[in-house]
């Protein structure tokens, strides 16, 4: 405030501060939404939970008026989809006779592939890691190792697709609230 300017009334100051905070929350919601979509592909970012946080931020900013039921449902979806994504590859690997080495190999391959050969390294790395891990466990059975690697790959694609679908829908709600 400049010297000689009239003082700002308490009500006006409160309204300015509230509008500024609403703007910050809305910007954070958009950032969470974008990072959440990226998190569907990048394994170190929790995609759907970030998109759910974006919904909450829009609600707190007053930019959107979601019902409690809507938020509870999307919160549950974010948790379930995230758990499915983490548990499905291991379950598929075991279901098709895979070992712990195949599951570990899939995870290591996914990370290595992401670092050295993005973005396709994610997919190929998960497959190659599961194949190598299963071959380390059972060197004699190439057909079984390939089947386990393929199941791990299918689980990865399915889990990523679920996360991406949930995150895109939540992002759509964020964008719809903006316009």
mmCIF file of C-alpha atoms in Angstrom:
data_model
loop_
_atom_site.group_PDB
_atom_site.id
_atom_site.type_symbol
_atom_site.label_atom_id
_atom_site.label_comp_id
_atom_site.label_asym_id
_atom_site.label_seq_id
_atom_site.Cartn_x
_atom_site.Cartn_y
_atom_site.Cartn_z
ATOM 1 C CA UNK A 1 0.000 0.000 0.000
ATOM 2 C CA UNK A 2 1.356 3.409 -0.943
ATOM 3 C CA UNK A 3 1.679 6.272 1.476
ATOM 4 C CA UNK A 4 -1.344 8.501 1.317
ATOM 5 C CA UNK A 5 -3.661 5.908 -0.242
ATOM 6 C CA UNK A 6 -6.879 5.129 1.579
ATOM 7 C CA UNK A 7 -6.805 2.043 3.828
ATOM 8 C CA UNK A 8 -8.421 -1.127 2.491
ATOM 9 C CA UNK A 9 -11.454 -2.168 4.482
ATOM 10 C CA UNK A 10 -11.426 -5.526 6.249
ATOM 11 C CA UNK A 11 -14.153 -6.937 4.012
ATOM 12 C CA UNK A 12 -12.383 -5.953 0.812
ATOM 13 C CA UNK A 13 -9.054 -7.315 2.080
ATOM 14 C CA UNK A 14 -10.738 -10.618 2.982
ATOM 15 C CA UNK A 15 -12.342 -10.830 -0.489
ATOM 16 C CA UNK A 16 -9.012 -10.114 -2.219
ATOM 17 C CA UNK A 17 -7.183 -12.706 -0.100
ATOM 18 C CA UNK A 18 -9.927 -15.291 -0.669
ATOM 19 C CA UNK A 19 -9.950 -14.748 -4.424
ATOM 20 C CA UNK A 20 -6.161 -15.012 -4.517
ATOM 21 C CA UNK A 21 -6.257 -18.295 -2.594
ATOM 22 C CA UNK A 22 -8.986 -19.634 -4.888
ATOM 23 C CA UNK A 23 -6.797 -18.825 -7.887
ATOM 24 C CA UNK A 24 -3.807 -20.594 -6.317
ATOM 25 C CA UNK A 25 -5.927 -23.669 -5.526
ATOM 26 C CA UNK A 26 -7.296 -23.743 -9.071
ATOM 27 C CA UNK A 27 -3.803 -23.505 -10.564
ATOM 28 C CA UNK A 28 -2.623 -26.293 -8.247
ATOM 29 C CA UNK A 29 -5.605 -28.397 -9.336
ATOM 30 C CA UNK A 30 -4.693 -28.006 -13.013
ATOM 31 C CA UNK A 31 -1.054 -28.891 -12.254
ATOM 32 C CA UNK A 32 -2.128 -31.960 -10.251
ATOM 33 C CA UNK A 33 -4.372 -32.993 -13.110
ATOM 34 C CA UNK A 34 -1.594 -32.751 -15.704
ATOM 35 C CA UNK A 35 0.958 -34.490 -13.480
ATOM 36 C CA UNK A 36 -1.671 -37.123 -12.636
ATOM 37 C CA UNK A 37 -2.106 -37.996 -16.299
ATOM 38 C CA UNK A 38 1.685 -38.262 -16.651
ATOM 39 C CA UNK A 39 1.670 -40.447 -13.532
ATOM 40 C CA UNK A 40 -0.417 -43.025 -15.324
ATOM 41 C CA UNK A 41 2.603 -43.832 -17.460
ATOM 42 C CA UNK A 42 5.484 -42.939 -15.148
ATOM 43 C CA UNK A 43 5.603 -45.528 -12.331
ATOM 44 C CA UNK A 44 7.027 -43.175 -9.684
ATOM 45 C CA UNK A 45 4.060 -40.743 -9.853
ATOM 46 C CA UNK A 46 0.686 -41.732 -8.388
ATOM 47 C CA UNK A 47 -1.591 -40.745 -11.300
ATOM 48 C CA UNK A 48 -5.191 -41.279 -10.091
ATOM 49 C CA UNK A 49 -4.537 -40.019 -6.528
ATOM 50 C CA UNK A 50 -3.119 -36.785 -7.963
ATOM 51 C CA UNK A 51 -6.174 -36.377 -10.169
ATOM 52 C CA UNK A 52 -8.401 -36.953 -7.151
ATOM 53 C CA UNK A 53 -6.472 -34.255 -5.271
ATOM 54 C CA UNK A 54 -7.171 -31.982 -8.251
ATOM 55 C CA UNK A 55 -10.912 -32.600 -7.777
ATOM 56 C CA UNK A 56 -10.616 -31.747 -4.077
ATOM 57 C CA UNK A 57 -8.673 -28.566 -4.836
ATOM 58 C CA UNK A 58 -11.349 -27.467 -7.312
ATOM 59 C CA UNK A 59 -13.978 -28.092 -4.644
ATOM 60 C CA UNK A 60 -12.047 -26.145 -1.997
ATOM 61 C CA UNK A 61 -11.459 -23.267 -4.404
ATOM 62 C CA UNK A 62 -15.173 -23.027 -5.028
ATOM 63 C CA UNK A 63 -14.563 -23.423 -8.746
ATOM 64 C CA UNK A 64 -16.566 -26.663 -8.756
ATOM 65 C CA UNK A 65 -19.425 -27.892 -6.633
ATOM 66 C CA UNK A 66 -19.061 -31.653 -6.427
ATOM 67 C CA UNK A 67 -21.310 -33.597 -4.114
ATOM 68 C CA UNK A 68 -19.842 -35.564 -1.230
ATOM 69 C CA UNK A 69 -21.025 -38.760 -2.883
ATOM 70 C CA UNK A 70 -19.227 -37.837 -6.124
ATOM 71 C CA UNK A 71 -15.968 -37.204 -4.235
ATOM 72 C CA UNK A 72 -16.235 -40.414 -2.203
ATOM 73 C CA UNK A 73 -16.842 -42.455 -5.351
ATOM 74 C CA UNK A 74 -13.891 -40.905 -7.199
ATOM 75 C CA UNK A 75 -11.689 -41.291 -4.119
ATOM 76 C CA UNK A 76 -12.544 -44.992 -3.990
ATOM 77 C CA UNK A 77 -11.953 -45.349 -7.737
ATOM 78 C CA UNK A 78 -8.528 -43.686 -7.400
ATOM 79 C CA UNK A 79 -7.539 -46.081 -4.593
ATOM 80 C CA UNK A 80 -8.877 -49.212 -6.312
ATOM 81 C CA UNK A 81 -7.349 -48.413 -9.708
ATOM 82 C CA UNK A 82 -3.975 -47.665 -8.077
ATOM 83 C CA UNK A 83 -4.046 -50.921 -6.094
ATOM 84 C CA UNK A 84 -5.049 -52.912 -9.169
ATOM 85 C CA UNK A 85 -2.163 -51.418 -11.102
ATOM 86 C CA UNK A 86 0.359 -52.439 -8.437
ATOM 87 C CA UNK A 87 -1.085 -55.885 -7.708
ATOM 88 C CA UNK A 88 -2.208 -57.063 -11.150
ATOM 89 C CA UNK A 89 1.226 -57.754 -12.713
ATOM 90 C CA UNK A 90 2.277 -59.932 -9.775
ATOM 91 C CA UNK A 91 -1.059 -61.738 -9.780
ATOM 92 C CA UNK A 92 -0.881 -62.351 -13.546
ATOM 93 C CA UNK A 93 2.691 -63.593 -13.265
ATOM 94 C CA UNK A 94 1.731 -66.039 -10.509
ATOM 95 C CA UNK A 95 -1.453 -67.053 -12.322
ATOM 96 C CA UNK A 96 0.575 -68.052 -15.364
ATOM 97 C CA UNK A 97 3.189 -69.870 -13.285
ATOM 98 C CA UNK A 98 5.694 -67.072 -12.867
ATOM 99 C CA UNK A 99 8.219 -66.779 -10.087
ATOM 100 C CA UNK A 100 9.132 -63.912 -7.794
ATOM 101 C CA UNK A 101 12.109 -63.281 -10.068
ATOM 102 C CA UNK A 102 9.733 -62.652 -12.983
ATOM 103 C CA UNK A 103 7.727 -60.142 -10.961
ATOM 104 C CA UNK A 104 10.870 -58.396 -9.719
ATOM 105 C CA UNK A 105 12.365 -58.490 -13.211
ATOM 106 C CA UNK A 106 9.245 -56.881 -14.631
ATOM 107 C CA UNK A 107 9.467 -54.001 -12.168
ATOM 108 C CA UNK A 108 13.204 -53.510 -12.657
ATOM 109 C CA UNK A 109 12.807 -53.731 -16.438
ATOM 110 C CA UNK A 110 10.041 -51.144 -16.347
ATOM 111 C CA UNK A 111 12.220 -48.672 -14.444
ATOM 112 C CA UNK A 112 15.346 -49.313 -16.526
ATOM 113 C CA UNK A 113 13.356 -49.084 -19.753
ATOM 114 C CA UNK A 114 11.789 -45.823 -18.640
ATOM 115 C CA UNK A 115 15.170 -44.288 -17.839
ATOM 116 C CA UNK A 116 17.102 -45.413 -20.899
ATOM 117 C CA UNK A 117 14.485 -45.805 -23.637
ATOM 118 C CA UNK A 118 11.477 -43.584 -22.912
ATOM 119 C CA UNK A 119 8.595 -43.881 -23.629
ATOM 120 C CA UNK A 120 8.600 -47.329 -25.259
ATOM 121 C CA UNK A 121 11.169 -48.641 -22.809
ATOM 122 C CA UNK A 122 8.450 -48.800 -20.182
ATOM 123 C CA UNK A 123 6.545 -51.429 -22.100
ATOM 124 C CA UNK A 124 9.490 -53.314 -23.547
ATOM 125 C CA UNK A 125 11.393 -53.116 -20.262
ATOM 126 C CA UNK A 126 8.555 -54.690 -18.287
ATOM 127 C CA UNK A 127 8.313 -57.508 -20.809
ATOM 128 C CA UNK A 128 12.090 -58.076 -21.050
ATOM 129 C CA UNK A 129 12.534 -57.873 -17.285
ATOM 130 C CA UNK A 130 9.859 -60.486 -16.647
ATOM 131 C CA UNK A 131 11.353 -62.731 -19.335
ATOM 132 C CA UNK A 132 14.886 -62.425 -17.944
ATOM 133 C CA UNK A 133 13.656 -62.885 -14.372
ATOM 134 C CA UNK A 134 11.761 -66.052 -15.246
ATOM 135 C CA UNK A 135 14.700 -67.406 -17.248
ATOM 136 C CA UNK A 136 16.941 -66.805 -14.218
ATOM 137 C CA UNK A 137 14.498 -68.894 -12.199
ATOM 138 C CA UNK A 138 14.011 -71.646 -14.790
ATOM 139 C CA UNK A 139 16.589 -71.649 -17.601
ATOM 140 C CA UNK A 140 15.152 -74.698 -19.294
ATOM 141 C CA UNK A 141 11.614 -73.521 -20.031
ATOM 142 C CA UNK A 142 11.697 -70.710 -22.576
ATOM 143 C CA UNK A 143 8.017 -71.155 -23.510
ATOM 144 C CA UNK A 144 6.942 -70.715 -19.875
ATOM 145 C CA UNK A 145 9.200 -67.673 -19.472
ATOM 146 C CA UNK A 146 7.702 -66.105 -22.589
ATOM 147 C CA UNK A 147 4.140 -66.825 -21.370
ATOM 148 C CA UNK A 148 4.902 -65.263 -17.966
ATOM 149 C CA UNK A 149 6.521 -62.214 -19.608
ATOM 150 C CA UNK A 150 3.544 -61.803 -21.924
ATOM 151 C CA UNK A 151 1.111 -62.016 -18.998
ATOM 152 C CA UNK A 152 3.120 -59.399 -17.114
ATOM 153 C CA UNK A 153 3.029 -57.176 -20.192
ATOM 154 C CA UNK A 154 -0.757 -57.591 -20.572
ATOM 155 C CA UNK A 155 -1.256 -56.780 -16.888
ATOM 156 C CA UNK A 156 0.910 -53.665 -17.231
ATOM 157 C CA UNK A 157 -1.040 -52.455 -20.271
ATOM 158 C CA UNK A 158 -4.386 -53.192 -18.593
ATOM 159 C CA UNK A 159 -3.404 -51.456 -15.331
ATOM 160 C CA UNK A 160 -2.031 -48.449 -17.184
ATOM 161 C CA UNK A 161 -5.202 -48.250 -19.263
ATOM 162 C CA UNK A 162 -7.391 -48.303 -16.147
ATOM 163 C CA UNK A 163 -5.328 -45.578 -14.485
ATOM 164 C CA UNK A 164 -5.325 -43.479 -17.626
ATOM 165 C CA UNK A 165 -9.087 -43.799 -18.101
ATOM 166 C CA UNK A 166 -9.811 -42.806 -14.489
ATOM 167 C CA UNK A 167 -7.329 -39.918 -14.617
ATOM 168 C CA UNK A 168 -8.649 -38.589 -17.912
ATOM 169 C CA UNK A 169 -12.224 -38.609 -16.622
ATOM 170 C CA UNK A 170 -11.226 -36.796 -13.426
ATOM 171 C CA UNK A 171 -9.225 -34.294 -15.499
ATOM 172 C CA UNK A 172 -12.274 -33.724 -17.664
ATOM 173 C CA UNK A 173 -14.249 -32.760 -14.532
ATOM 174 C CA UNK A 174 -11.478 -30.330 -13.567
ATOM 175 C CA UNK A 175 -11.469 -28.743 -17.031
ATOM 176 C CA UNK A 176 -15.257 -28.623 -17.157
ATOM 177 C CA UNK A 177 -15.301 -26.717 -13.872
ATOM 178 C CA UNK A 178 -12.914 -24.148 -15.328
ATOM 179 C CA UNK A 179 -15.084 -23.298 -18.337
#
